[in-house]
Short mmCIF file of N, CA and C in Angstrom, two decimals:
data_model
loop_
_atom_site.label_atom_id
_atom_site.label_comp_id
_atom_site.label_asym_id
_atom_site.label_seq_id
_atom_site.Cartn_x
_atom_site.Cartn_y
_atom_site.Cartn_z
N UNK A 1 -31.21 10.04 28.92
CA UNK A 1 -30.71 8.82 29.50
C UNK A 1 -29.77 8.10 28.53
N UNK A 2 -30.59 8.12 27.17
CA UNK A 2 -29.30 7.33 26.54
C UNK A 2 -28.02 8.11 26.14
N UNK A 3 -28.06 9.41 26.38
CA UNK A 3 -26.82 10.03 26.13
C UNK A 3 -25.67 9.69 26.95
N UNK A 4 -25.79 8.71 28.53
CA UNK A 4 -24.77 8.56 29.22
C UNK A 4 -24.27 7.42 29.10
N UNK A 5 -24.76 6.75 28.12
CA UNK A 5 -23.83 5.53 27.62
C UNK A 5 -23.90 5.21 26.15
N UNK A 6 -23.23 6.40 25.44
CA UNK A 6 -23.01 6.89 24.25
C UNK A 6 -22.06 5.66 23.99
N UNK A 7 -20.66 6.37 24.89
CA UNK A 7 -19.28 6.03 24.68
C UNK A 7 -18.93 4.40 24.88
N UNK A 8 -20.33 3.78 25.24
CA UNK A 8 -19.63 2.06 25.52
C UNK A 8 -19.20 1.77 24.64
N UNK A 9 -18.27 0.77 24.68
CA UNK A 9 -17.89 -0.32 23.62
C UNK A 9 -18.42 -1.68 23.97
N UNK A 10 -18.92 -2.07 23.22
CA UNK A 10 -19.70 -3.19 23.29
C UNK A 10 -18.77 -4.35 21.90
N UNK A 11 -18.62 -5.71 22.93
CA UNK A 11 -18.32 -6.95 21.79
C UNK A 11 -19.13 -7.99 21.69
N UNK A 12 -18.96 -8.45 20.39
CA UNK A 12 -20.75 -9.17 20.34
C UNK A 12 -19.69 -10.77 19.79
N UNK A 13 -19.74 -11.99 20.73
CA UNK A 13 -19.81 -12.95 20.43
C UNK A 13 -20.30 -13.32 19.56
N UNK A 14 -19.57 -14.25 18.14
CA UNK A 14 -20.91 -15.25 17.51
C UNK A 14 -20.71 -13.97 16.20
N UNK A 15 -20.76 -14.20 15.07
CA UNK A 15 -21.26 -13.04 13.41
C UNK A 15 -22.42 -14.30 12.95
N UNK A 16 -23.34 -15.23 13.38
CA UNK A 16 -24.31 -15.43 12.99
C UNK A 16 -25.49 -14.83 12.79
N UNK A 17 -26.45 -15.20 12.48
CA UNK A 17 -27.56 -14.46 12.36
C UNK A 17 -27.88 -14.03 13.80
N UNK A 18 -27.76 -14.40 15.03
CA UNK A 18 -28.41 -13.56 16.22
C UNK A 18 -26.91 -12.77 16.32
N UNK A 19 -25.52 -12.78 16.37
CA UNK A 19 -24.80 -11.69 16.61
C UNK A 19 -24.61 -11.33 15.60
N UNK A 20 -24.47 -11.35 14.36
CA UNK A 20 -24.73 -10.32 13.36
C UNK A 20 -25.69 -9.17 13.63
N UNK A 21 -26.74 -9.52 14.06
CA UNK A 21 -28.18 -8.72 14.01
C UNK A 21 -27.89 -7.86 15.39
N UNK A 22 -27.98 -8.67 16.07
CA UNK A 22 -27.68 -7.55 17.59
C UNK A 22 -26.42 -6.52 17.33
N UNK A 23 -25.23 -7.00 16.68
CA UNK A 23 -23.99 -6.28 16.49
C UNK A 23 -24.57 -4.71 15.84
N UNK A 24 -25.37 -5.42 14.41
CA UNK A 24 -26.04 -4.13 13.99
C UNK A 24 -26.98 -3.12 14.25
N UNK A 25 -27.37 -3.54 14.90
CA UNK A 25 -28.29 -2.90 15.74
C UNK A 25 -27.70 -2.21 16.75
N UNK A 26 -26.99 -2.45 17.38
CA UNK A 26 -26.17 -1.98 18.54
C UNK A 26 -25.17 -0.51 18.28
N UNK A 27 -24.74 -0.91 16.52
CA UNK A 27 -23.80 0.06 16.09
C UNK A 27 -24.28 1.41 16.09
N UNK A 28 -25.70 1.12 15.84
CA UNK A 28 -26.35 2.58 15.72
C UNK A 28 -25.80 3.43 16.72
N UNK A 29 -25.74 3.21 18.11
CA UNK A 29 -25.84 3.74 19.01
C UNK A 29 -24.32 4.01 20.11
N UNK A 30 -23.54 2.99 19.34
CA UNK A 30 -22.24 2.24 19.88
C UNK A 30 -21.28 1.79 19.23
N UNK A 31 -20.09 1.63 19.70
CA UNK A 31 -19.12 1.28 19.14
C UNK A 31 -19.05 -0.11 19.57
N UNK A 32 -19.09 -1.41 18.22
CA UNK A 32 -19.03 -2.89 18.69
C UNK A 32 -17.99 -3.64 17.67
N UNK A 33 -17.70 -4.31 18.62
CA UNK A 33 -16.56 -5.24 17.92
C UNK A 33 -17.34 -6.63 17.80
N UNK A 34 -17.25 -7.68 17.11
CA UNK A 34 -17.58 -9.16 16.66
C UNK A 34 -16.21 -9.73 16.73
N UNK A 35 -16.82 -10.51 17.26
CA UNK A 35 -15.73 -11.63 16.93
C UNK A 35 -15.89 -12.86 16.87
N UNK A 36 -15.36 -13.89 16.30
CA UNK A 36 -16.31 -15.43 16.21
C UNK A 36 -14.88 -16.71 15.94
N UNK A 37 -15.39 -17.53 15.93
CA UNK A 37 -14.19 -18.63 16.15
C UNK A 37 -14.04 -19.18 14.91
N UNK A 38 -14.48 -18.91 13.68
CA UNK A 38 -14.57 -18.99 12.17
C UNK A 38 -13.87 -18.45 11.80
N UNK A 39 -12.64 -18.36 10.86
CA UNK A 39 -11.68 -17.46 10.68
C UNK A 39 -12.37 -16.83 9.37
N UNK A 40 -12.99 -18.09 8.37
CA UNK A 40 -13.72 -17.69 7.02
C UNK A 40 -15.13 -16.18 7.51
N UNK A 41 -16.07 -16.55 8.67
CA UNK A 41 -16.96 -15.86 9.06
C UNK A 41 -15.96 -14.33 9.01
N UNK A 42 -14.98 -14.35 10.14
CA UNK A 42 -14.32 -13.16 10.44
C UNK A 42 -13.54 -12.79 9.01
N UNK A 43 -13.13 -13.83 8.14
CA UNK A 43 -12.71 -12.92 7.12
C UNK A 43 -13.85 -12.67 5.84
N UNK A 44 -14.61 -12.53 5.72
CA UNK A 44 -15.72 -12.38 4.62
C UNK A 44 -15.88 -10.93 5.35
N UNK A 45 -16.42 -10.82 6.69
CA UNK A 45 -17.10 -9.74 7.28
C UNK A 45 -15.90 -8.60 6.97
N UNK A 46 -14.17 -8.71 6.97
CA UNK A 46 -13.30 -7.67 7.05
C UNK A 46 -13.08 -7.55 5.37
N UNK A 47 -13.77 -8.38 4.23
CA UNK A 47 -14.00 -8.33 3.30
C UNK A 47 -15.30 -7.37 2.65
N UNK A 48 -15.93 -6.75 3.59
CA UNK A 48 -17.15 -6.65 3.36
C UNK A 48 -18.16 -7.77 2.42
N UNK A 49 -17.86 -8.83 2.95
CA UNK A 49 -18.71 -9.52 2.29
C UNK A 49 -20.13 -10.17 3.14
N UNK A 50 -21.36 -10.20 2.60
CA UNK A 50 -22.01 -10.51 3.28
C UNK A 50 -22.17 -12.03 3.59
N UNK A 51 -22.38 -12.42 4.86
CA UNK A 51 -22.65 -13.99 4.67
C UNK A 51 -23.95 -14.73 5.11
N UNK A 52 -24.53 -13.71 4.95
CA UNK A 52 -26.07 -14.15 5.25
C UNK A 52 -26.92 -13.36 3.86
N UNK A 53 -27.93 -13.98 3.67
CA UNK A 53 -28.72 -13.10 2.41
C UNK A 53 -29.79 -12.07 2.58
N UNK A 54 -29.75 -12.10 4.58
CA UNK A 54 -30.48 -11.34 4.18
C UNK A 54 -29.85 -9.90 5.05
N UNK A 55 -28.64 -9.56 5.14
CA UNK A 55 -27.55 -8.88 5.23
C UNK A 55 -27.58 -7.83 4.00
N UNK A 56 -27.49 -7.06 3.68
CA UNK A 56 -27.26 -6.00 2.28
C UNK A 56 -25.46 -5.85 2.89
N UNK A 57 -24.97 -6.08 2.07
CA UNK A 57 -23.38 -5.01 1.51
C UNK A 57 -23.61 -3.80 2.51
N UNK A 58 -24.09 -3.02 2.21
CA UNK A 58 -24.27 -1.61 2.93
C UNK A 58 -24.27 -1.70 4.38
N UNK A 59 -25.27 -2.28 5.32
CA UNK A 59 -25.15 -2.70 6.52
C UNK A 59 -23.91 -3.32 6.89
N UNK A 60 -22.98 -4.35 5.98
CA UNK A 60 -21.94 -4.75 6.49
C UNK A 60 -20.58 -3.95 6.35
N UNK A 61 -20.80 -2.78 5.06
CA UNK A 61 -19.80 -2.07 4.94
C UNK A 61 -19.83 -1.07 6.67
N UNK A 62 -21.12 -0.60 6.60
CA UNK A 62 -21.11 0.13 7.71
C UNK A 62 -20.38 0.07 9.14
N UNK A 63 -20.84 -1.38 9.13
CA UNK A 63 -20.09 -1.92 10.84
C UNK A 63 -18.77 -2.57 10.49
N UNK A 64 -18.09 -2.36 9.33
CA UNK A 64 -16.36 -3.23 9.68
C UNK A 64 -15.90 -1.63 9.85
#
């Protein structure tokens, strides 16, 4: 079953802690875009920078 919606693309409103978390979670499985009305939020994240602490580097390198 989950093989037939491999290919979605999914965009996740919001890089706070609830769309941060869903975004990542989601990537496992999917291709997701974020996007948020913070230009600093959206540029830290294309920085790989984390902006939550409890975020690792690694998880955020993963999904930009």
């Amino acid at each position: 079953m989950m093989n037939d919606f491999k290919d979605i693309k999914i965009a996740v409103a919001g890089t706070g802690y609830v769309g941060l978390s869903i975004a990542t979670l989601l990537t496992q499985h999917h291709h997701v875009t974020s996007v948020d009305v913070i230009p600093e939020k959206v540029e830290k994240l294309n920085n790989k920078i984390s902006q939550t602490s409890k975020f690792q580097i690694g998880i955020v390198e993963h999904n930009v």
